[in-house]
């Protein structure tokens, strides 16, 4: 009897949670109450350009203190200078995230310089953009190191203090490539699936420990930051190449309202719900029809002068 009551209770609770989460997903940006990040320390990897830089500006506007990590020193210094101009407290560090010794060393410096990190945003990422047989071995290894392995090592350094104070947030910028496979992105897709798996396990571990440390994973499609220069889709209205400002607005909303998962644009939720049900032949057929399988054919990637 008790078992039946327990099962009923948990099912009821599940239904309520599903309704709450659906409503939260549908509410327009800016309506849900946002958490206060004034005086908190936000560490962003890959802050020297693209999404990382824009997120730094947004957190700066909200009164957070920024810690900027990037391999691109001039780019990172530019982000730092812009923050300084608007009176935001920030510090920049140069490191290569594909080397865990450098991650540990830089993390030690950060702990000494600014102390505890409240929000860790794993954002840095690279892409090779070549089909499996053309993809140089060392670039594939590097992609995994930066896009997946670095998540282990940054988090290992900053999670303990979050657990101790029972407050914190780990954000992973993954990609729709962490949910689907795309031609010409073998190493990238594998690495982003790794990032998505990392999020799921980490969230499960935190849930089991009943700790109030939040996780958010972000899965956008193509964004116009330069990283994917040259890509094309046959159906730009359905599969637009998004502006980074829009994507960052969605990320800020997700982080500040403690959402576990955000996929951008919104129609991708429907797509993900369906992929579990549709046979592979059909997804591949649609991938071809919508030009997803050829989207990488004219890929150039980030040009050095645009660093
Ligand atoms: N641009 C897109 O279409 C797109 C789509 C989905 C997801 N994403 C993801 O969003 C994140 C941000 O990408 P972006 O579009 O702003 O690209 P970006 O190239 O503008 O920014 C990435 C940053 O990471 C830094 N970085 C790269 N390798 C590094 C290393 N070894 N050590 C330290 N820093 C390193 C780069 O210097 C750069 O500043 C990435 O994780 C990317 O995979 C991008
Ligand atoms: C890096 O730091 C983490 C966290 O302190 C630690 O668990 C790991 O052993 C360190 N790795 C190396 C190679 O020093
Ligand atoms: C990240 O983990 C949380 C908790 O398990 C989950 O709700 C969310 O859907 C995960 N994100 C992805 C992209 O799988």
Short mmCIF file of C-alpha atoms and ligand atoms in Angstrom, two decimals:
data_model
loop_
_atom_site.label_atom_id
_atom_site.label_comp_id
_atom_site.label_asym_id
_atom_site.label_seq_id
_atom_site.Cartn_x
_atom_site.Cartn_y
_atom_site.Cartn_z
CA UNK A 1 0.00 0.00 0.00
CA UNK A 2 2.77 2.42 1.02
CA UNK A 3 4.50 1.69 -2.31
CA UNK A 4 1.42 2.68 -4.25
CA UNK A 5 1.01 5.90 -2.28
CA UNK A 6 4.70 6.71 -2.79
CA UNK A 7 4.48 6.07 -6.54
CA UNK A 8 1.36 8.20 -6.82
CA UNK A 9 3.01 11.00 -4.88
CA UNK A 10 6.16 11.03 -7.01
CA UNK A 11 4.08 10.91 -10.21
CA UNK A 12 2.01 13.84 -9.04
CA UNK A 13 5.16 15.76 -8.18
CA UNK A 14 6.58 14.93 -11.62
CA UNK A 15 3.47 16.27 -13.36
CA UNK A 16 3.66 19.52 -11.38
CA UNK A 17 7.37 19.90 -12.23
CA UNK A 18 6.69 19.24 -15.93
CA UNK A 19 4.00 21.93 -15.96
CA UNK A 20 6.25 24.44 -14.15
CA UNK A 21 9.17 23.75 -16.47
CA UNK A 22 7.01 24.01 -19.62
CA UNK A 23 5.59 27.33 -18.48
CA UNK A 24 9.11 28.60 -17.69
CA UNK A 25 10.28 27.58 -21.17
CA UNK A 26 7.43 29.41 -22.84
CA UNK A 27 7.50 32.66 -20.85
CA UNK A 28 9.13 35.48 -22.85
CA UNK A 29 12.61 36.68 -21.82
CA UNK A 30 12.73 39.14 -18.94
CA UNK A 31 9.55 38.19 -17.07
CA UNK A 32 10.82 35.54 -14.67
CA UNK A 33 12.61 36.87 -11.58
CA UNK A 34 16.41 36.93 -12.05
CA UNK A 35 19.03 36.22 -9.43
CA UNK A 36 21.25 39.00 -8.18
CA UNK A 37 24.88 38.66 -9.25
CA UNK A 38 26.15 41.94 -7.79
CA UNK A 39 29.54 41.45 -6.17
CA UNK A 40 29.77 37.85 -7.37
CA UNK A 41 32.80 36.53 -9.24
CA UNK A 42 32.14 35.19 -12.72
CA UNK A 43 34.89 33.29 -14.55
CA UNK A 44 34.48 33.05 -18.33
CA UNK A 45 36.76 30.93 -20.52
CA UNK A 46 37.19 32.18 -24.08
CA UNK A 47 36.47 35.76 -22.99
CA UNK A 48 38.72 37.20 -25.71
CA UNK A 49 36.05 37.22 -28.42
CA UNK A 50 32.56 36.17 -29.49
CA UNK A 51 30.04 34.99 -26.91
CA UNK A 52 32.56 34.99 -24.05
CA UNK A 53 33.31 38.69 -24.48
CA UNK A 54 29.63 39.64 -24.76
CA UNK A 55 28.75 37.60 -21.67
CA UNK A 56 31.52 39.40 -19.77
CA UNK A 57 29.99 42.77 -20.73
CA UNK A 58 26.51 41.63 -19.62
CA UNK A 59 27.70 40.31 -16.25
CA UNK A 60 29.72 43.51 -15.86
CA UNK A 61 26.57 45.61 -16.34
CA UNK A 62 24.93 43.60 -13.56
CA UNK A 63 27.67 44.45 -11.10
CA UNK A 64 29.62 41.19 -11.15
CA UNK A 65 33.41 40.92 -10.90
CA UNK A 66 34.92 39.23 -13.97
CA UNK A 67 37.74 36.75 -14.40
CA UNK A 68 38.65 36.44 -18.08
CA UNK A 69 40.50 33.40 -19.46
CA UNK A 70 41.73 33.07 -23.02
CA UNK A 71 44.67 31.88 -25.10
CA UNK A 72 44.32 35.01 -27.21
CA UNK A 73 46.01 37.62 -25.04
CA UNK A 74 45.29 40.73 -27.19
CA UNK A 75 41.63 39.77 -27.52
CA UNK A 76 41.32 39.15 -23.80
CA UNK A 77 43.06 42.46 -22.98
CA UNK A 78 40.56 44.22 -25.24
CA UNK A 79 37.67 42.73 -23.28
CA UNK A 80 39.41 43.78 -20.05
CA UNK A 81 39.97 47.35 -21.31
CA UNK A 82 36.31 47.72 -22.33
CA UNK A 83 35.18 46.48 -18.90
CA UNK A 84 37.59 48.90 -17.21
CA UNK A 85 36.14 51.79 -19.24
CA UNK A 86 32.72 51.06 -17.75
CA UNK A 87 34.17 50.72 -14.27
CA UNK A 88 33.83 46.95 -13.97
CA UNK A 89 36.30 45.12 -11.77
CA UNK A 90 38.04 42.43 -13.85
CA UNK A 91 41.23 40.44 -14.26
CA UNK A 92 42.56 38.70 -17.38
CA UNK A 93 44.66 35.53 -17.55
CA UNK A 94 46.35 33.97 -20.58
CA UNK A 95 46.41 30.17 -20.78
CA UNK A 96 45.97 27.23 -23.10
CA UNK A 97 42.96 25.22 -21.93
CA UNK A 98 44.17 22.11 -23.77
CA UNK A 99 46.88 21.80 -21.09
CA UNK A 100 45.54 20.79 -17.68
CA UNK A 101 48.71 21.88 -15.93
CA UNK A 102 48.07 25.41 -17.15
CA UNK A 103 44.45 25.18 -16.00
CA UNK A 104 45.55 24.16 -12.50
CA UNK A 105 48.27 26.80 -12.35
CA UNK A 106 45.96 29.59 -13.52
CA UNK A 107 43.19 28.43 -11.17
CA UNK A 108 45.62 28.71 -8.26
CA UNK A 109 46.46 32.28 -9.32
CA UNK A 110 42.75 33.16 -9.50
CA UNK A 111 42.10 31.72 -6.03
CA UNK A 112 44.97 33.83 -4.69
CA UNK A 113 43.96 37.00 -6.57
CA UNK A 114 40.17 37.02 -6.23
CA UNK A 115 39.19 34.03 -4.09
CA UNK A 116 36.06 31.99 -4.71
CA UNK A 117 34.42 31.81 -8.13
CA UNK A 118 30.60 31.95 -7.92
CA UNK A 119 29.73 31.32 -11.56
CA UNK A 120 32.02 29.32 -13.86
CA UNK A 121 31.22 29.65 -17.55
CA UNK A 122 32.98 27.05 -19.69
CA UNK A 123 32.69 28.78 -23.05
CA UNK A 124 35.99 28.48 -24.94
CA UNK A 125 35.75 26.21 -27.94
CA UNK A 126 37.45 25.37 -31.21
CA UNK A 127 36.42 23.71 -34.45
CA UNK A 128 38.49 21.98 -37.13
CA UNK A 129 35.78 21.72 -39.76
CA UNK A 130 37.17 18.77 -41.74
CA UNK A 131 35.68 15.37 -42.59
CA UNK A 132 37.05 12.46 -40.53
CA UNK A 133 39.59 11.18 -43.08
CA UNK A 134 40.90 14.68 -43.87
CA UNK A 135 41.08 15.82 -40.26
CA UNK A 136 44.65 16.05 -38.88
CA UNK A 137 45.09 13.83 -35.80
CA UNK A 138 46.55 16.54 -33.61
CA UNK A 139 43.64 18.88 -34.34
CA UNK A 140 41.10 16.22 -33.34
CA UNK A 141 42.93 15.64 -30.07
CA UNK A 142 43.05 19.39 -29.48
CA UNK A 143 39.32 19.77 -30.10
CA UNK A 144 38.56 17.14 -27.48
CA UNK A 145 41.03 18.73 -25.06
CA UNK A 146 39.56 22.23 -25.30
CA UNK A 147 35.86 21.45 -25.78
CA UNK A 148 35.55 18.47 -23.42
CA UNK A 149 38.52 17.68 -21.20
CA UNK A 150 38.99 21.29 -20.06
CA UNK A 151 35.52 21.08 -18.49
CA UNK A 152 36.76 18.42 -16.08
CA UNK A 153 39.75 20.43 -14.98
CA UNK A 154 38.20 23.90 -14.62
CA UNK A 155 35.29 22.40 -12.68
CA UNK A 156 37.55 20.30 -10.44
CA UNK A 157 39.29 23.48 -9.40
CA UNK A 158 36.28 25.66 -8.66
CA UNK A 159 33.52 23.26 -7.61
CA UNK A 160 34.91 22.42 -4.12
CA UNK A 161 34.47 26.00 -2.86
CA UNK A 162 30.97 26.09 -4.34
CA UNK A 163 30.04 22.88 -2.51
CA UNK A 164 31.49 24.20 0.70
CA UNK A 165 29.39 27.37 0.61
CA UNK A 166 26.47 25.46 -0.96
CA UNK A 167 26.16 28.10 -3.67
CA UNK A 168 27.45 28.35 -7.21
CA UNK A 169 26.72 27.77 -10.85
CA UNK A 170 28.53 25.81 -13.58
CA UNK A 171 27.59 26.84 -17.10
CA UNK A 172 28.62 24.81 -20.15
CA UNK A 173 28.38 26.33 -23.61
CA UNK A 174 27.88 23.22 -25.71
CA UNK A 175 26.11 23.29 -29.07
CA UNK A 176 23.31 21.70 -31.06
CA UNK A 177 26.26 19.62 -32.31
CA UNK A 178 26.14 18.07 -28.83
CA UNK A 179 22.71 16.65 -29.69
CA UNK A 180 23.00 15.76 -33.37
CA UNK A 181 25.72 14.75 -35.82
CA UNK A 182 26.77 16.95 -38.75
CA UNK A 183 29.02 16.19 -41.74
CA UNK A 184 32.45 17.81 -41.47
CA UNK A 185 32.17 18.16 -37.70
CA UNK A 186 33.17 14.71 -36.45
CA UNK A 187 35.58 15.85 -33.74
CA UNK A 188 33.49 18.90 -32.86
CA UNK A 189 30.27 16.86 -32.49
CA UNK A 190 32.03 14.23 -30.42
CA UNK A 191 33.47 16.93 -28.16
CA UNK A 192 30.12 18.71 -27.74
CA UNK A 193 28.32 15.42 -27.03
CA UNK A 194 31.00 15.07 -24.37
CA UNK A 195 30.10 18.48 -22.98
CA UNK A 196 26.42 17.54 -22.86
CA UNK A 197 27.23 14.25 -21.11
CA UNK A 198 29.46 16.12 -18.68
CA UNK A 199 26.54 18.40 -17.78
CA UNK A 200 24.16 15.52 -17.22
CA UNK A 201 26.49 13.58 -14.95
CA UNK A 202 27.58 16.63 -13.02
CA UNK A 203 23.94 17.65 -12.49
CA UNK A 204 23.13 14.12 -11.34
CA UNK A 205 26.02 14.14 -8.86
CA UNK A 206 24.95 17.50 -7.47
CA UNK A 207 21.32 16.38 -7.21
CA UNK A 208 22.37 13.24 -5.32
CA UNK A 209 24.37 15.36 -2.89
CA UNK A 210 21.38 17.72 -2.44
CA UNK A 211 23.65 20.67 -3.09
CA UNK A 212 22.41 24.04 -4.24
CA UNK A 213 25.00 24.37 -6.99
CA UNK A 214 23.25 25.00 -10.31
CA UNK A 215 24.14 23.77 -13.77
CA UNK A 216 23.16 25.16 -17.14
CA UNK A 217 24.00 23.75 -20.53
CA UNK A 218 23.49 25.81 -23.68
CA UNK A 219 22.94 24.26 -27.12
CA UNK A 220 22.73 26.87 -29.90
CA UNK A 221 22.84 26.32 -33.67
CA UNK A 222 25.18 28.43 -35.87
CA UNK A 223 26.08 31.91 -34.61
CA UNK A 224 27.70 34.75 -36.49
CA UNK A 225 30.83 35.16 -34.33
CA UNK A 226 33.47 34.29 -36.95
CA UNK A 227 34.09 30.83 -35.50
CA UNK A 228 32.02 29.22 -38.24
CA UNK A 229 32.76 31.69 -41.07
CA UNK A 230 31.79 30.36 -44.46
CA UNK A 231 29.00 28.00 -43.39
CA UNK A 232 25.70 28.09 -45.24
CA UNK A 233 22.26 26.64 -44.77
CA UNK A 234 19.80 26.23 -47.62
CA UNK A 235 16.88 27.45 -45.54
CA UNK A 236 18.06 30.64 -43.79
CA UNK A 237 14.59 31.46 -42.43
CA UNK A 238 14.21 28.08 -40.75
CA UNK A 239 17.90 27.65 -39.92
CA UNK A 240 19.16 31.18 -39.45
CA UNK A 241 22.76 32.02 -38.58
CA UNK A 242 22.04 33.78 -35.32
CA UNK A 243 23.45 37.07 -34.06
CA UNK A 244 25.68 36.65 -30.98
CA UNK A 245 23.81 39.42 -29.11
CA UNK A 246 20.57 37.43 -29.34
CA UNK A 247 22.23 34.21 -28.19
CA UNK A 248 23.86 35.97 -25.23
CA UNK A 249 20.48 37.44 -24.25
CA UNK A 250 19.08 33.89 -24.12
CA UNK A 251 22.10 32.61 -22.16
CA UNK A 252 21.82 35.43 -19.60
CA UNK A 253 18.12 34.68 -19.10
CA UNK A 254 18.86 30.97 -18.62
CA UNK A 255 21.71 31.51 -16.15
CA UNK A 256 19.96 34.21 -14.14
CA UNK A 257 16.78 32.14 -13.83
CA UNK A 258 18.72 28.92 -13.04
CA UNK A 259 17.55 26.97 -16.07
CA UNK A 260 19.27 23.58 -16.49
CA UNK A 261 19.03 23.50 -20.25
CA UNK A 262 18.61 26.00 -23.03
CA UNK A 263 18.53 25.29 -26.71
CA UNK A 264 18.53 28.21 -29.19
CA UNK A 265 16.45 28.96 -31.24
CA UNK A 266 13.33 27.59 -29.57
CA UNK A 267 12.12 25.35 -32.43
CA UNK A 268 15.08 23.07 -31.74
CA UNK A 269 13.23 21.76 -28.65
CA UNK A 270 10.63 20.28 -30.96
CA UNK A 271 13.36 18.88 -33.17
CA UNK A 272 15.04 17.20 -30.18
CA UNK A 273 11.78 15.74 -28.94
CA UNK A 274 11.20 14.23 -32.38
CA UNK A 275 14.70 12.85 -32.99
CA UNK A 276 14.14 10.30 -30.27
CA UNK A 277 11.19 8.92 -32.22
CA UNK A 278 12.15 9.35 -35.87
CA UNK A 279 14.27 6.65 -37.59
CA UNK A 280 17.78 7.63 -38.69
CA UNK A 281 16.96 7.37 -42.41
CA UNK A 282 14.38 10.09 -41.98
CA UNK A 283 16.61 12.49 -40.01
CA UNK A 284 19.34 12.01 -42.61
CA UNK A 285 16.91 12.67 -45.43
CA UNK A 286 15.76 15.90 -43.79
CA UNK A 287 19.37 16.85 -42.99
CA UNK A 288 20.11 16.68 -46.69
CA UNK A 289 16.90 18.45 -47.69
CA UNK A 290 17.54 21.39 -45.35
CA UNK A 291 21.19 21.58 -46.37
CA UNK A 292 22.54 20.66 -42.91
CA UNK A 293 24.72 17.92 -44.38
CA UNK A 294 26.33 20.40 -46.81
CA UNK A 295 26.43 23.39 -44.43
CA UNK A 296 30.17 22.88 -43.79
CA UNK A 297 31.17 22.59 -47.47
CA UNK A 298 32.39 26.20 -47.71
CA UNK A 299 33.60 26.46 -44.12
CA UNK A 300 36.55 28.80 -43.59
CA UNK A 301 36.45 29.23 -39.82
CA UNK A 302 37.94 31.98 -37.70
CA UNK A 303 40.40 34.04 -39.74
CA UNK A 304 43.60 34.88 -37.85
CA UNK A 305 43.35 38.65 -38.52
CA UNK A 306 39.89 38.72 -36.90
CA UNK A 307 41.27 37.39 -33.59
N1 LIG B 1 29.72 30.23 -33.34
C1 LIG B 1 28.85 29.24 -33.42
O1 LIG B 1 28.23 29.02 -34.46
C2 LIG B 1 28.60 28.35 -32.24
C3 LIG B 1 27.47 27.53 -32.24
C4 LIG B 1 27.21 26.72 -31.14
C5 LIG B 1 28.09 26.73 -30.06
N2 LIG B 1 29.19 27.53 -30.09
C6 LIG B 1 30.10 27.47 -28.94
O2 LIG B 1 30.12 28.72 -28.29
C7 LIG B 1 31.38 28.89 -27.63
C8 LIG B 1 31.94 30.26 -27.95
O3 LIG B 1 32.20 30.33 -29.34
P1 LIG B 1 32.25 31.68 -30.18
O4 LIG B 1 31.32 31.50 -31.31
O5 LIG B 1 32.13 32.84 -29.30
O6 LIG B 1 33.73 31.51 -30.81
P2 LIG B 1 35.01 32.42 -30.69
O7 LIG B 1 36.03 31.78 -31.55
O8 LIG B 1 34.66 33.84 -30.95
O9 LIG B 1 35.43 32.31 -29.15
C9 LIG B 1 36.10 31.22 -28.61
C10 LIG B 1 37.19 31.75 -27.68
O10 LIG B 1 37.85 30.62 -27.08
C11 LIG B 1 39.24 30.90 -27.05
N3 LIG B 1 40.03 29.66 -27.07
C12 LIG B 1 40.13 28.78 -28.08
N4 LIG B 1 41.01 27.81 -27.77
C13 LIG B 1 41.47 28.08 -26.53
C14 LIG B 1 42.42 27.44 -25.66
N5 LIG B 1 43.09 26.34 -26.03
N6 LIG B 1 42.65 28.01 -24.46
C15 LIG B 1 42.00 29.12 -24.09
N7 LIG B 1 41.11 29.78 -24.88
C16 LIG B 1 40.85 29.26 -26.07
C17 LIG B 1 39.49 31.69 -28.34
O11 LIG B 1 40.70 32.43 -28.28
C18 LIG B 1 38.26 32.58 -28.41
O12 LIG B 1 38.44 33.81 -27.75
C19 LIG B 1 32.26 27.74 -28.10
O13 LIG B 1 32.30 26.73 -27.12
C20 LIG B 1 31.54 27.24 -29.33
O14 LIG B 1 31.81 25.87 -29.58
C21 LIG B 1 29.44 28.35 -31.14
C1 LIG B 2 44.64 19.78 -10.83
O1 LIG B 2 43.85 20.30 -9.80
C2 LIG B 2 42.80 19.44 -9.36
C3 LIG B 2 41.95 20.19 -8.36
O2 LIG B 2 42.72 20.71 -7.31
C4 LIG B 2 43.41 18.16 -8.80
O3 LIG B 2 42.36 17.27 -8.44
C5 LIG B 2 44.28 17.52 -9.88
O4 LIG B 2 44.93 16.39 -9.33
C6 LIG B 2 45.32 18.51 -10.37
N1 LIG B 2 46.08 17.91 -11.47
C7 LIG B 2 47.40 18.02 -11.59
C8 LIG B 2 47.99 17.38 -12.80
O5 LIG B 2 48.07 18.63 -10.80
C1 LIG B 3 21.88 19.04 -18.33
O1 LIG B 3 21.58 18.38 -17.12
C2 LIG B 3 20.28 18.62 -16.61
C3 LIG B 3 20.14 17.82 -15.34
O2 LIG B 3 20.31 16.45 -15.59
C4 LIG B 3 19.18 18.23 -17.60
O3 LIG B 3 17.91 18.60 -17.12
C5 LIG B 3 19.45 18.94 -18.92
O4 LIG B 3 18.49 18.51 -19.88
C6 LIG B 3 20.85 18.60 -19.37
N1 LIG B 3 21.12 19.21 -20.65
C7 LIG B 3 21.26 18.53 -21.78
C8 LIG B 3 21.56 19.32 -22.99
O5 LIG B 3 21.17 17.31 -21.84
#
